[in-house]
Amino acid sequence: MLKAQDEFIEQACDAPNSQIKQEKGVAAYLKYLFAGLFFGVILVKGEIISWLRIQEMFRFQSFHMYGVIGSAIVVGAISVWVIRKFNVKTLAGEEVVIVKKPFQWGNVWGGLLFGLGWGITGACPGPLFAQIGSGSTFVIVTLLSAIAGTWTYGKFYKKLPH
Amino acid sequence: MLQWLSQPWPWYVAGPLIGLTVPLLLLLGNKQFGISSSLRHVCAACFPAGIDFFKYDWKHEIWNLVFVAGLFLGGLLAATLLKNPEPIQIADATKLALSELGVQDFQHLLPSDIFGWEHILSAKGIVFFILGGFLVGFGTRYAGGCTSGHSIMGLSTFQLSSLVATIFFMVGGFITTHLLLPLFLN
């Protein structure tokens, strides 16, 4: 069990850096700043940061959010298929790695708790940052509370069912 | 051009562009798309407190913090240079349902009846900011990812765990919307 939990810690990071080559200097990181900027603009212009749009989704009263998430998955899946099919390499010339996310019961319990919070705040972690940037500065409070939530999980995760 | 970009983007523009973030990050440097990890890296960098969960080489994951800094700048750019002067267009049925709960502002992305500095110290503020934020941070880490890491990256790569997580994200949202919001807003 403990070993499984240790593995879980290693894998719990949902967005690991799988690049072998070390990145150093501001220039190397600038590309991720632009990638984030690109994503942030879409979140605001697609109105995905809107609590009202999230309400439409949870009430089945608009196709907008289902269209956004559904088409994003389709495009993401096709892109990954193309990368694999043609063995497209990364900028550093490395093989593209897709990290497996093994099932654990946290997907259920954590998923449910996050869903409750998503309904309340109308924001997943990405939109929190974009909301603050778009001028809703009070969301800093929500973000700090989310950081506190993550910290609390880290403190007690060994006692939680996974 | 700017005027055209300033209009709200329909789902068939926003969705595919979000999907392209997956190969973009993979090809830029073998990075797996996911945002809730940034919250963990902040804990590891600023408040590790000797907790095992925060003992890892967060510096290796700095790209993720740079990415969310970009998200912030993207929000700023979209709300200034690309600002949409029109009020948000929401389904009438949603307006009706929410106005029955006392929401009156349908002009802004975040209705000012609930969201704003003036509400932070009220009971509503504690629910919508403190409790909501806490659940987002706790839940995403417990689930091993959020909408980006599971619902976009995970489902794009056919991970069963991400399908389970996404289903329960939705279940949680339905419970809040249909059972809890009437309590919170009255």
CSV table of N, CA, C and O in Angstrom, one decimal, chain A residues 12 14-19 23 29 31-33 36-37 39 45 50-53 55-56 58 61 67-68 71-73 77 79 90-91 95-97 99 101 106-107 110-111 114-116 120-121 124 133 137-138 141-142 145-146 149-154 158 161, chain B residues 5-6 9 11 15-16 19 23 26-32 34 37 47 51-52 60-61 63 66-67 70 72 76 82 89-91 94 108-109 117 120 128-130 132-134 137 139 141-144 147 149 151 156 159 161 169 172-174 176-178 181:
chain,number,residue,atom,x,y,z
A,12,ALA,N,1.2,11.8,-9.3
A,12,ALA,CA,0.0,12.7,-9.0
A,12,ALA,C,0.2,14.0,-9.7
A,12,ALA,O,-0.8,14.7,-10.0
A,14,ASP,N,-0.1,16.2,-12.5
A,14,ASP,CA,-0.8,15.9,-13.8
A,14,ASP,C,-0.2,16.5,-15.0
A,14,ASP,O,-0.6,16.3,-16.1
A,15,ALA,N,0.8,17.3,-14.7
A,15,ALA,CA,1.4,18.0,-15.9
A,15,ALA,C,3.0,18.0,-15.8
A,15,ALA,O,3.6,19.0,-15.7
A,16,PRO,N,3.5,16.7,-15.7
A,16,PRO,CA,5.0,16.6,-15.5
A,16,PRO,C,5.8,17.1,-16.8
A,16,PRO,O,5.3,17.1,-17.9
A,17,ASN,N,7.0,17.5,-16.4
A,17,ASN,CA,7.9,17.9,-17.5
A,17,ASN,C,8.7,16.6,-17.9
A,17,ASN,O,9.4,16.0,-17.1
A,18,SER,N,8.4,16.1,-19.1
A,18,SER,CA,9.0,14.8,-19.5
A,18,SER,C,10.3,15.0,-20.3
A,18,SER,O,10.8,14.1,-20.9
A,19,GLN,N,10.7,16.3,-20.4
A,19,GLN,CA,11.9,16.5,-21.3
A,19,GLN,C,13.2,16.1,-20.6
A,19,GLN,O,13.3,16.4,-19.4
A,23,GLU,N,16.4,22.8,-19.3
A,23,GLU,CA,16.1,24.1,-19.9
A,23,GLU,C,16.7,25.2,-18.9
A,23,GLU,O,16.4,25.1,-17.7
A,29,TYR,N,12.3,29.6,-21.2
A,29,TYR,CA,11.0,29.6,-20.6
A,29,TYR,C,10.0,30.5,-21.2
A,29,TYR,O,8.8,30.4,-21.0
A,31,LYS,N,8.9,30.6,-24.1
A,31,LYS,CA,7.9,30.0,-25.0
A,31,LYS,C,6.7,29.5,-24.2
A,31,LYS,O,5.6,29.4,-24.7
A,32,TYR,N,6.9,29.1,-22.9
A,32,TYR,CA,5.8,28.7,-22.1
A,32,TYR,C,5.0,29.8,-21.6
A,32,TYR,O,3.8,29.7,-21.4
A,33,LEU,N,5.6,31.0,-21.5
A,33,LEU,CA,4.9,32.2,-21.2
A,33,LEU,C,3.9,32.5,-22.3
A,33,LEU,O,2.7,32.8,-22.1
A,36,GLY,N,1.1,30.1,-22.5
A,36,GLY,CA,0.1,30.4,-21.4
A,36,GLY,C,-0.8,31.6,-21.9
A,36,GLY,O,-2.0,31.6,-21.7
A,37,LEU,N,-0.1,32.6,-22.5
A,37,LEU,CA,-0.8,33.8,-22.9
A,37,LEU,C,-1.9,33.4,-24.0
A,37,LEU,O,-3.0,33.8,-23.9
A,39,PHE,N,-3.3,30.5,-24.3
A,39,PHE,CA,-4.4,29.8,-23.7
A,39,PHE,C,-5.3,30.7,-22.9
A,39,PHE,O,-6.5,30.6,-22.9
A,45,LYS,N,-11.8,34.9,-24.2
A,45,LYS,CA,-12.6,35.2,-25.4
A,45,LYS,C,-13.7,34.1,-25.7
A,45,LYS,O,-14.7,34.4,-26.2
A,50,SER,N,-16.3,32.4,-17.5
A,50,SER,CA,-17.6,33.0,-17.0
A,50,SER,C,-18.4,32.0,-16.1
A,50,SER,O,-18.7,30.9,-16.5
A,51,TRP,N,-18.7,32.5,-14.9
A,51,TRP,CA,-19.5,31.7,-14.0
A,51,TRP,C,-20.9,31.4,-14.6
A,51,TRP,O,-21.5,30.3,-14.5
A,52,LEU,N,-21.4,32.4,-15.4
A,52,LEU,CA,-22.7,32.2,-16.1
A,52,LEU,C,-22.6,31.1,-17.1
A,52,LEU,O,-23.6,30.3,-17.3
A,53,ARG,N,-21.5,31.0,-17.9
A,53,ARG,CA,-21.4,30.0,-18.9
A,53,ARG,C,-21.4,28.6,-18.2
A,53,ARG,O,-21.9,27.6,-18.8
A,55,GLN,N,-22.7,27.9,-15.4
A,55,GLN,CA,-24.1,27.6,-15.0
A,55,GLN,C,-25.0,27.0,-16.1
A,55,GLN,O,-25.7,26.1,-16.0
A,56,GLU,N,-24.8,27.7,-17.3
A,56,GLU,CA,-25.5,27.1,-18.5
A,56,GLU,C,-25.2,25.7,-18.7
A,56,GLU,O,-26.1,24.9,-19.0
A,58,PHE,N,-24.1,23.3,-16.5
A,58,PHE,CA,-24.6,22.4,-15.5
A,58,PHE,C,-26.1,22.4,-15.5
A,58,PHE,O,-26.7,21.5,-14.8
A,61,GLN,N,-28.4,24.1,-20.5
A,61,GLN,CA,-29.2,25.1,-21.2
A,61,GLN,C,-28.5,25.8,-22.4
A,61,GLN,O,-29.0,26.7,-23.0
A,67,GLY,N,-19.6,22.1,-26.4
A,67,GLY,CA,-18.9,22.2,-27.7
A,67,GLY,C,-17.4,22.5,-27.5
A,67,GLY,O,-16.6,21.9,-28.2
A,68,VAL,N,-17.1,23.4,-26.6
A,68,VAL,CA,-15.7,23.8,-26.3
A,68,VAL,C,-14.9,22.6,-25.9
A,68,VAL,O,-13.9,22.2,-26.5
A,71,SER,N,-14.9,19.6,-28.6
A,71,SER,CA,-14.0,19.9,-29.8
A,71,SER,C,-12.5,19.9,-29.4
A,71,SER,O,-11.6,19.6,-30.2
A,72,ALA,N,-12.3,20.4,-28.2
A,72,ALA,CA,-10.9,20.5,-27.7
A,72,ALA,C,-10.3,19.0,-27.6
A,72,ALA,O,-9.2,18.8,-28.0
A,73,ILE,N,-11.1,18.1,-27.1
A,73,ILE,CA,-10.7,16.7,-26.9
A,73,ILE,C,-10.4,16.1,-28.3
A,73,ILE,O,-9.4,15.4,-28.5
A,77,ALA,N,-6.9,14.8,-29.5
A,77,ALA,CA,-6.7,13.4,-29.8
A,77,ALA,C,-6.1,13.3,-31.2
A,77,ALA,O,-5.2,12.5,-31.4
A,79,SER,N,-4.4,15.5,-32.8
A,79,SER,CA,-3.0,16.0,-32.8
A,79,SER,C,-2.0,14.9,-32.2
A,79,SER,O,-0.9,14.7,-32.8
A,90,THR,N,10.1,16.6,-30.5
A,90,THR,CA,9.9,17.9,-29.8
A,90,THR,C,11.0,18.9,-30.4
A,90,THR,O,11.9,18.5,-31.1
A,91,LEU,N,10.9,20.2,-30.0
A,91,LEU,CA,11.9,21.2,-30.4
A,91,LEU,C,13.3,20.7,-30.1
A,91,LEU,O,14.2,21.0,-30.9
A,95,GLU,N,11.8,12.3,-28.4
A,95,GLU,CA,10.5,11.5,-28.6
A,95,GLU,C,9.4,12.1,-27.7
A,95,GLU,O,9.7,12.3,-26.5
A,96,VAL,N,8.2,12.3,-28.3
A,96,VAL,CA,7.1,12.8,-27.4
A,96,VAL,C,6.7,11.7,-26.4
A,96,VAL,O,6.5,10.6,-26.8
A,97,VAL,N,6.6,12.1,-25.2
A,97,VAL,CA,6.2,11.2,-24.1
A,97,VAL,C,4.7,11.6,-23.7
A,97,VAL,O,4.4,12.7,-23.5
A,99,VAL,N,2.4,10.7,-20.6
A,99,VAL,CA,2.5,10.1,-19.3
A,99,VAL,C,1.1,9.5,-19.0
A,99,VAL,O,0.1,10.1,-19.1
A,101,LYS,N,-1.9,8.0,-16.7
A,101,LYS,CA,-2.5,8.4,-15.4
A,101,LYS,C,-3.3,7.2,-14.9
A,101,LYS,O,-4.4,7.0,-15.3
A,106,GLY,N,-9.0,8.4,-5.8
A,106,GLY,CA,-9.0,9.8,-5.8
A,106,GLY,C,-9.6,10.5,-7.0
A,106,GLY,O,-10.2,11.6,-6.9
A,107,ASN,N,-9.6,9.8,-8.1
A,107,ASN,CA,-10.3,10.3,-9.3
A,107,ASN,C,-11.8,10.5,-9.1
A,107,ASN,O,-12.4,11.4,-9.6
A,110,GLY,N,-11.9,12.9,-5.3
A,110,GLY,CA,-11.3,14.2,-5.6
A,110,GLY,C,-12.1,14.9,-6.7
A,110,GLY,O,-12.4,16.1,-6.7
A,111,GLY,N,-12.5,14.1,-7.7
A,111,GLY,CA,-13.3,14.6,-8.8
A,111,GLY,C,-14.6,15.2,-8.3
A,111,GLY,O,-15.0,16.3,-8.7
A,114,PHE,N,-13.8,18.5,-6.4
A,114,PHE,CA,-13.5,19.6,-7.3
A,114,PHE,C,-14.8,20.0,-8.1
A,114,PHE,O,-15.0,21.2,-8.3
A,115,GLY,N,-15.6,19.0,-8.5
A,115,GLY,CA,-16.9,19.4,-9.2
A,115,GLY,C,-17.7,20.3,-8.3
A,115,GLY,O,-18.3,21.3,-8.9
A,116,LEU,N,-17.8,20.0,-7.0
A,116,LEU,CA,-18.6,20.9,-6.2
A,116,LEU,C,-18.1,22.3,-6.2
A,116,LEU,O,-18.8,23.3,-6.3
A,120,ILE,N,-19.4,26.1,-7.6
A,120,ILE,CA,-19.5,27.3,-6.8
A,120,ILE,C,-18.8,28.4,-7.4
A,120,ILE,O,-19.3,29.5,-7.6
A,121,THR,N,-17.5,28.2,-7.7
A,121,THR,CA,-16.7,29.3,-8.2
A,121,THR,C,-16.8,29.6,-9.7
A,121,THR,O,-16.5,30.6,-10.2
A,124,CYS,N,-12.2,26.5,-13.0
A,124,CYS,CA,-11.2,25.5,-12.7
A,124,CYS,C,-9.9,26.3,-12.5
A,124,CYS,O,-9.9,27.5,-12.6
A,133,GLY,N,-6.2,38.1,-14.2
A,133,GLY,CA,-5.6,38.9,-15.3
A,133,GLY,C,-6.6,39.8,-16.0
A,133,GLY,O,-6.3,40.9,-16.3
A,137,THR,N,-9.9,41.1,-9.7
A,137,THR,CA,-8.8,41.0,-8.8
A,137,THR,C,-9.2,40.2,-7.5
A,137,THR,O,-8.3,39.5,-6.9
A,138,PHE,N,-10.5,40.3,-7.2
A,138,PHE,CA,-10.9,39.6,-5.9
A,138,PHE,C,-10.7,38.1,-6.0
A,138,PHE,O,-10.7,37.4,-5.0
A,141,VAL,N,-8.3,35.9,-3.8
A,141,VAL,CA,-8.8,35.3,-2.6
A,141,VAL,C,-9.1,33.8,-2.9
A,141,VAL,O,-8.7,32.9,-2.1
A,142,THR,N,-9.8,33.6,-4.0
A,142,THR,CA,-10.2,32.2,-4.4
A,142,THR,C,-8.9,31.4,-4.7
A,142,THR,O,-8.8,30.2,-4.3
A,145,SER,N,-7.1,30.5,-1.6
A,145,SER,CA,-7.9,29.4,-0.9
A,145,SER,C,-7.6,28.0,-1.6
A,145,SER,O,-7.5,27.0,-1.0
A,146,ALA,N,-7.5,28.1,-2.9
A,146,ALA,CA,-7.2,26.9,-3.7
A,146,ALA,C,-5.8,26.4,-3.3
A,146,ALA,O,-5.6,25.1,-3.2
A,149,GLY,N,-6.1,24.7,-0.2
A,149,GLY,CA,-6.7,23.4,-0.4
A,149,GLY,C,-5.7,22.3,-0.8
A,149,GLY,O,-5.7,21.2,-0.3
A,150,THR,N,-4.9,22.7,-1.8
A,150,THR,CA,-3.9,21.8,-2.3
A,150,THR,C,-2.9,21.4,-1.1
A,150,THR,O,-2.5,20.3,-1.0
A,151,TRP,N,-2.5,22.5,-0.3
A,151,TRP,CA,-1.6,22.2,0.8
A,151,TRP,C,-2.2,21.3,1.8
A,151,TRP,O,-1.6,20.3,2.3
A,152,THR,N,-3.5,21.5,2.1
A,152,THR,CA,-4.2,20.6,3.0
A,152,THR,C,-4.3,19.2,2.5
A,152,THR,O,-4.1,18.2,3.3
A,153,TYR,N,-4.5,19.0,1.2
A,153,TYR,CA,-4.5,17.7,0.6
A,153,TYR,C,-3.1,17.1,0.8
A,153,TYR,O,-3.0,15.9,1.2
A,154,GLY,N,-2.0,17.8,0.6
A,154,GLY,CA,-0.7,17.3,0.7
A,154,GLY,C,-0.4,16.9,2.1
A,154,GLY,O,0.3,15.9,2.4
A,158,LYS,N,-2.1,10.9,3.0
A,158,LYS,CA,-1.9,9.5,3.4
A,158,LYS,C,-3.1,8.9,4.1
A,158,LYS,O,-3.2,7.7,4.2
A,161,PRO,N,-8.6,7.8,1.3
A,161,PRO,CA,-8.7,6.7,0.4
A,161,PRO,C,-8.3,7.0,-1.0
A,161,PRO,O,-8.7,8.0,-1.6
B,5,LEU,N,-11.6,40.1,-33.6
B,5,LEU,CA,-11.1,39.3,-32.5
B,5,LEU,C,-11.8,39.6,-31.1
B,5,LEU,O,-11.8,38.8,-30.2
B,6,SER,N,-12.3,40.9,-31.1
B,6,SER,CA,-12.9,41.3,-29.8
B,6,SER,C,-14.3,40.7,-29.5
B,6,SER,O,-14.7,40.7,-28.4
B,9,TRP,N,-15.7,34.5,-28.9
B,9,TRP,CA,-15.4,33.4,-29.8
B,9,TRP,C,-16.3,32.3,-29.6
B,9,TRP,O,-16.5,31.8,-28.5
B,11,TRP,N,-17.8,28.4,-29.8
B,11,TRP,CA,-17.2,27.2,-29.3
B,11,TRP,C,-16.3,26.5,-30.3
B,11,TRP,O,-15.3,25.9,-30.0
B,15,GLY,N,-12.8,26.0,-28.7
B,15,GLY,CA,-12.5,24.6,-28.4
B,15,GLY,C,-11.3,24.0,-29.1
B,15,GLY,O,-10.4,23.5,-28.5
B,16,PRO,N,-11.3,24.1,-30.5
B,16,PRO,CA,-10.2,23.5,-31.2
B,16,PRO,C,-8.8,24.2,-30.8
B,16,PRO,O,-7.8,23.5,-30.7
B,19,GLY,N,-7.7,22.6,-27.7
B,19,GLY,CA,-7.2,21.3,-28.1
B,19,GLY,C,-5.8,21.4,-28.6
B,19,GLY,O,-4.9,20.5,-28.3
B,23,PRO,N,-0.8,19.5,-28.2
B,23,PRO,CA,0.4,19.3,-29.0
B,23,PRO,C,1.4,20.4,-28.9
B,23,PRO,O,2.6,20.2,-28.9
B,26,LEU,N,3.5,19.7,-25.9
B,26,LEU,CA,4.3,18.5,-26.1
B,26,LEU,C,5.5,18.8,-27.0
B,26,LEU,O,6.6,18.4,-26.7
B,27,LEU,N,5.2,19.6,-28.1
B,27,LEU,CA,6.3,19.8,-29.0
B,27,LEU,C,7.2,20.9,-28.6
B,27,LEU,O,8.4,20.9,-28.9
B,28,LEU,N,6.8,21.8,-27.8
B,28,LEU,CA,7.7,22.9,-27.3
B,28,LEU,C,8.7,22.3,-26.4
B,28,LEU,O,9.9,22.7,-26.3
B,29,GLY,N,8.4,21.2,-25.6
B,29,GLY,CA,9.4,20.7,-24.7
B,29,GLY,C,8.9,19.5,-23.9
B,29,GLY,O,9.2,19.4,-22.7
B,30,ASN,N,8.1,18.6,-24.5
B,30,ASN,CA,7.6,17.4,-23.8
B,30,ASN,C,6.9,17.7,-22.5
B,30,ASN,O,7.1,17.0,-21.5
B,31,LYS,N,6.0,18.7,-22.5
B,31,LYS,CA,5.3,19.1,-21.3
B,31,LYS,C,3.9,18.6,-21.5
B,31,LYS,O,3.2,18.7,-22.5
B,32,GLN,N,3.4,17.9,-20.4
B,32,GLN,CA,2.0,17.4,-20.4
B,32,GLN,C,1.1,18.6,-19.9
B,32,GLN,O,1.4,19.2,-18.9
B,34,GLY,N,-1.6,20.6,-18.2
B,34,GLY,CA,-2.3,20.5,-16.9
B,34,GLY,C,-2.0,21.8,-16.1
B,34,GLY,O,-0.9,22.3,-16.2
B,37,SER,N,-1.5,21.5,-11.3
B,37,SER,CA,-0.1,21.2,-10.8
B,37,SER,C,0.6,22.4,-10.3
B,37,SER,O,1.4,22.4,-9.3
B,47,PHE,N,5.6,26.9,0.7
B,47,PHE,CA,5.2,26.4,2.1
B,47,PHE,C,5.4,24.9,2.2
B,47,PHE,O,4.4,24.2,2.5
B,51,ILE,N,6.5,18.6,4.5
B,51,ILE,CA,5.5,17.6,4.1
B,51,ILE,C,6.0,16.8,2.9
B,51,ILE,O,6.5,17.3,1.9
B,52,ASP,N,5.9,15.4,3.0
B,52,ASP,CA,6.4,14.6,1.9
B,52,ASP,C,5.9,15.0,0.5
B,52,ASP,O,6.6,14.9,-0.4
B,60,HIS,N,12.3,21.7,-11.4
B,60,HIS,CA,12.1,21.0,-12.7
B,60,HIS,C,10.8,21.4,-13.4
B,60,HIS,O,10.7,21.2,-14.6
B,61,GLU,N,9.8,21.8,-12.6
B,61,GLU,CA,8.5,22.1,-13.1
B,61,GLU,C,8.2,23.6,-13.2
B,61,GLU,O,7.0,24.0,-13.3
B,63,TRP,N,8.4,25.5,-15.6
B,63,TRP,CA,7.7,25.8,-16.8
B,63,TRP,C,6.2,26.0,-16.6
B,63,TRP,O,5.5,26.8,-17.2
B,66,VAL,N,5.5,29.3,-15.1
B,66,VAL,CA,5.6,30.3,-16.2
B,66,VAL,C,4.4,30.3,-17.1
B,66,VAL,O,3.9,31.3,-17.5
B,67,PHE,N,3.9,29.1,-17.3
B,67,PHE,CA,2.7,28.9,-18.2
B,67,PHE,C,1.5,29.7,-17.5
B,67,PHE,O,0.7,30.4,-18.2
B,70,GLY,N,1.7,33.3,-17.9
B,70,GLY,CA,1.2,33.6,-19.2
B,70,GLY,C,-0.3,33.7,-19.3
B,70,GLY,O,-0.9,34.5,-19.9
B,72,PHE,N,-2.3,34.5,-16.9
B,72,PHE,CA,-2.6,35.8,-16.3
B,72,PHE,C,-2.5,36.9,-17.3
B,72,PHE,O,-3.4,37.7,-17.5
B,76,LEU,N,-5.3,39.4,-19.1
B,76,LEU,CA,-5.1,40.9,-19.2
B,76,LEU,C,-5.3,41.4,-20.6
B,76,LEU,O,-6.0,42.3,-20.9
B,82,LEU,N,-8.5,43.3,-26.4
B,82,LEU,CA,-9.5,42.5,-27.1
B,82,LEU,C,-10.9,42.5,-26.4
B,82,LEU,O,-11.7,41.6,-26.5
B,89,GLN,N,-23.9,37.1,-23.7
B,89,GLN,CA,-25.2,36.5,-24.1
B,89,GLN,C,-25.4,35.2,-23.5
B,89,GLN,O,-24.7,34.2,-23.8
B,90,ILE,N,-26.3,35.1,-22.5
B,90,ILE,CA,-26.5,33.9,-21.8
B,90,ILE,C,-27.9,33.4,-22.2
B,90,ILE,O,-28.8,34.1,-22.5
B,91,ALA,N,-28.1,32.0,-22.1
B,91,ALA,CA,-29.4,31.4,-22.5
B,91,ALA,C,-30.5,32.0,-21.5
B,91,ALA,O,-30.3,32.2,-20.3
B,94,THR,N,-31.3,30.1,-18.5
B,94,THR,CA,-30.3,30.2,-17.4
B,94,THR,C,-30.6,31.5,-16.6
B,94,THR,O,-30.5,31.5,-15.4
B,108,HIS,N,-21.9,40.9,-16.9
B,108,HIS,CA,-20.5,40.6,-16.7
B,108,HIS,C,-20.3,39.1,-16.7
B,108,HIS,O,-21.2,38.3,-16.5
B,109,LEU,N,-19.0,38.7,-17.0
B,109,LEU,CA,-18.7,37.3,-17.0
B,109,LEU,C,-19.0,36.7,-15.6
B,109,LEU,O,-19.4,35.5,-15.5
B,117,TRP,N,-15.0,42.5,-4.6
B,117,TRP,CA,-14.4,42.7,-3.3
B,117,TRP,C,-15.4,42.9,-2.2
B,117,TRP,O,-15.2,42.5,-1.0
B,120,ILE,N,-16.5,39.8,-0.1
B,120,ILE,CA,-15.5,38.9,0.4
B,120,ILE,C,-15.8,38.5,1.9
B,120,ILE,O,-15.6,37.4,2.3
B,128,PHE,N,-18.5,31.4,-1.7
B,128,PHE,CA,-18.1,31.5,-3.1
B,128,PHE,C,-16.6,31.7,-3.3
B,128,PHE,O,-16.1,31.3,-4.4
B,129,PHE,N,-15.9,32.2,-2.3
B,129,PHE,CA,-14.5,32.4,-2.5
B,129,PHE,C,-13.7,31.4,-1.7
B,129,PHE,O,-12.9,30.7,-2.3
B,130,ILE,N,-13.9,31.4,-0.4
B,130,ILE,CA,-13.1,30.6,0.5
B,130,ILE,C,-13.4,29.1,0.3
B,130,ILE,O,-12.5,28.3,-0.1
B,132,GLY,N,-15.3,27.6,-2.0
B,132,GLY,CA,-15.2,27.2,-3.4
B,132,GLY,C,-13.8,27.0,-3.8
B,132,GLY,O,-13.4,26.0,-4.5
B,133,GLY,N,-13.0,28.0,-3.5
B,133,GLY,CA,-11.5,27.9,-3.9
B,133,GLY,C,-10.9,26.7,-3.2
B,133,GLY,O,-10.1,26.0,-3.9
B,134,PHE,N,-11.2,26.5,-1.9
B,134,PHE,CA,-10.6,25.4,-1.2
B,134,PHE,C,-10.9,24.0,-1.9
B,134,PHE,O,-10.1,23.2,-2.1
B,137,GLY,N,-8.9,23.6,-5.1
B,137,GLY,CA,-7.5,23.2,-4.8
B,137,GLY,C,-7.3,21.8,-4.3
B,137,GLY,O,-6.5,21.0,-4.7
B,139,GLY,N,-9.7,19.3,-4.3
B,139,GLY,CA,-10.3,18.3,-5.1
B,139,GLY,C,-9.4,18.0,-6.3
B,139,GLY,O,-9.3,16.8,-6.7
B,141,ARG,N,-6.2,18.2,-6.7
B,141,ARG,CA,-5.0,17.5,-6.3
B,141,ARG,C,-5.4,16.1,-6.0
B,141,ARG,O,-4.7,15.1,-6.3
B,142,TYR,N,-6.5,15.9,-5.2
B,142,TYR,CA,-7.0,14.5,-4.8
B,142,TYR,C,-7.3,13.7,-6.1
B,142,TYR,O,-7.0,12.6,-6.2
B,143,ALA,N,-7.9,14.4,-7.1
B,143,ALA,CA,-8.3,13.7,-8.3
B,143,ALA,C,-7.1,13.5,-9.3
B,143,ALA,O,-7.2,12.8,-10.3
B,144,GLY,N,-6.0,14.2,-8.9
B,144,GLY,CA,-4.8,14.0,-9.8
B,144,GLY,C,-4.9,14.9,-11.1
B,144,GLY,O,-4.2,14.5,-12.1
B,147,THR,N,-9.7,20.1,-15.1
B,147,THR,CA,-10.3,20.0,-16.4
B,147,THR,C,-9.3,20.0,-17.5
B,147,THR,O,-9.5,19.3,-18.5
B,149,GLY,N,-5.9,18.9,-17.2
B,149,GLY,CA,-5.1,17.7,-17.1
B,149,GLY,C,-5.8,16.5,-17.3
B,149,GLY,O,-5.3,15.5,-18.0
B,151,SER,N,-9.7,16.3,-18.3
B,151,SER,CA,-10.7,16.4,-19.3
B,151,SER,C,-10.1,16.7,-20.7
B,151,SER,O,-10.7,16.2,-21.7
B,156,SER,N,-7.9,13.3,-24.3
B,156,SER,CA,-7.3,13.3,-25.7
B,156,SER,C,-6.4,12.1,-25.8
B,156,SER,O,-6.1,11.7,-26.9
B,159,GLN,N,-7.2,8.1,-21.4
B,159,GLN,CA,-6.9,7.6,-20.1
B,159,GLN,C,-8.2,7.3,-19.4
B,159,GLN,O,-9.1,8.2,-19.2
B,161,SER,N,-8.7,6.8,-16.2
B,161,SER,CA,-8.8,7.5,-15.0
B,161,SER,C,-9.3,8.9,-15.2
B,161,SER,O,-10.1,9.5,-14.4
B,169,PHE,N,-16.3,15.2,-12.0
B,169,PHE,CA,-16.3,16.7,-12.0
B,169,PHE,C,-17.7,17.1,-12.3
B,169,PHE,O,-18.3,18.1,-11.7
B,172,GLY,N,-20.3,16.5,-9.5
B,172,GLY,CA,-20.1,17.5,-8.4
B,172,GLY,C,-20.7,18.8,-8.8
B,172,GLY,O,-21.4,19.5,-8.0
B,173,GLY,N,-20.5,19.2,-10.1
B,173,GLY,CA,-21.1,20.5,-10.6
B,173,GLY,C,-22.6,20.4,-10.6
B,173,GLY,O,-23.3,21.4,-10.2
B,174,PHE,N,-23.2,19.3,-11.0
B,174,PHE,CA,-24.6,19.2,-11.0
B,174,PHE,C,-25.2,19.3,-9.5
B,174,PHE,O,-26.2,19.9,-9.3
B,176,THR,N,-23.8,20.9,-7.0
B,176,THR,CA,-23.8,22.3,-6.6
B,176,THR,C,-24.9,23.1,-7.2
B,176,THR,O,-25.6,23.8,-6.5
B,177,THR,N,-25.0,22.9,-8.5
B,177,THR,CA,-26.0,23.8,-9.2
B,177,THR,C,-27.4,23.6,-8.8
B,177,THR,O,-28.2,24.5,-8.6
B,178,HIS,N,-27.8,22.3,-8.7
B,178,HIS,CA,-29.2,22.0,-8.4
B,178,HIS,C,-29.6,21.8,-7.0
B,178,HIS,O,-30.7,22.1,-6.6
B,181,LEU,N,-26.7,25.5,-4.7
B,181,LEU,CA,-26.8,26.9,-5.0
B,181,LEU,C,-28.1,27.5,-4.4
B,181,LEU,O,-28.1,28.7,-3.9
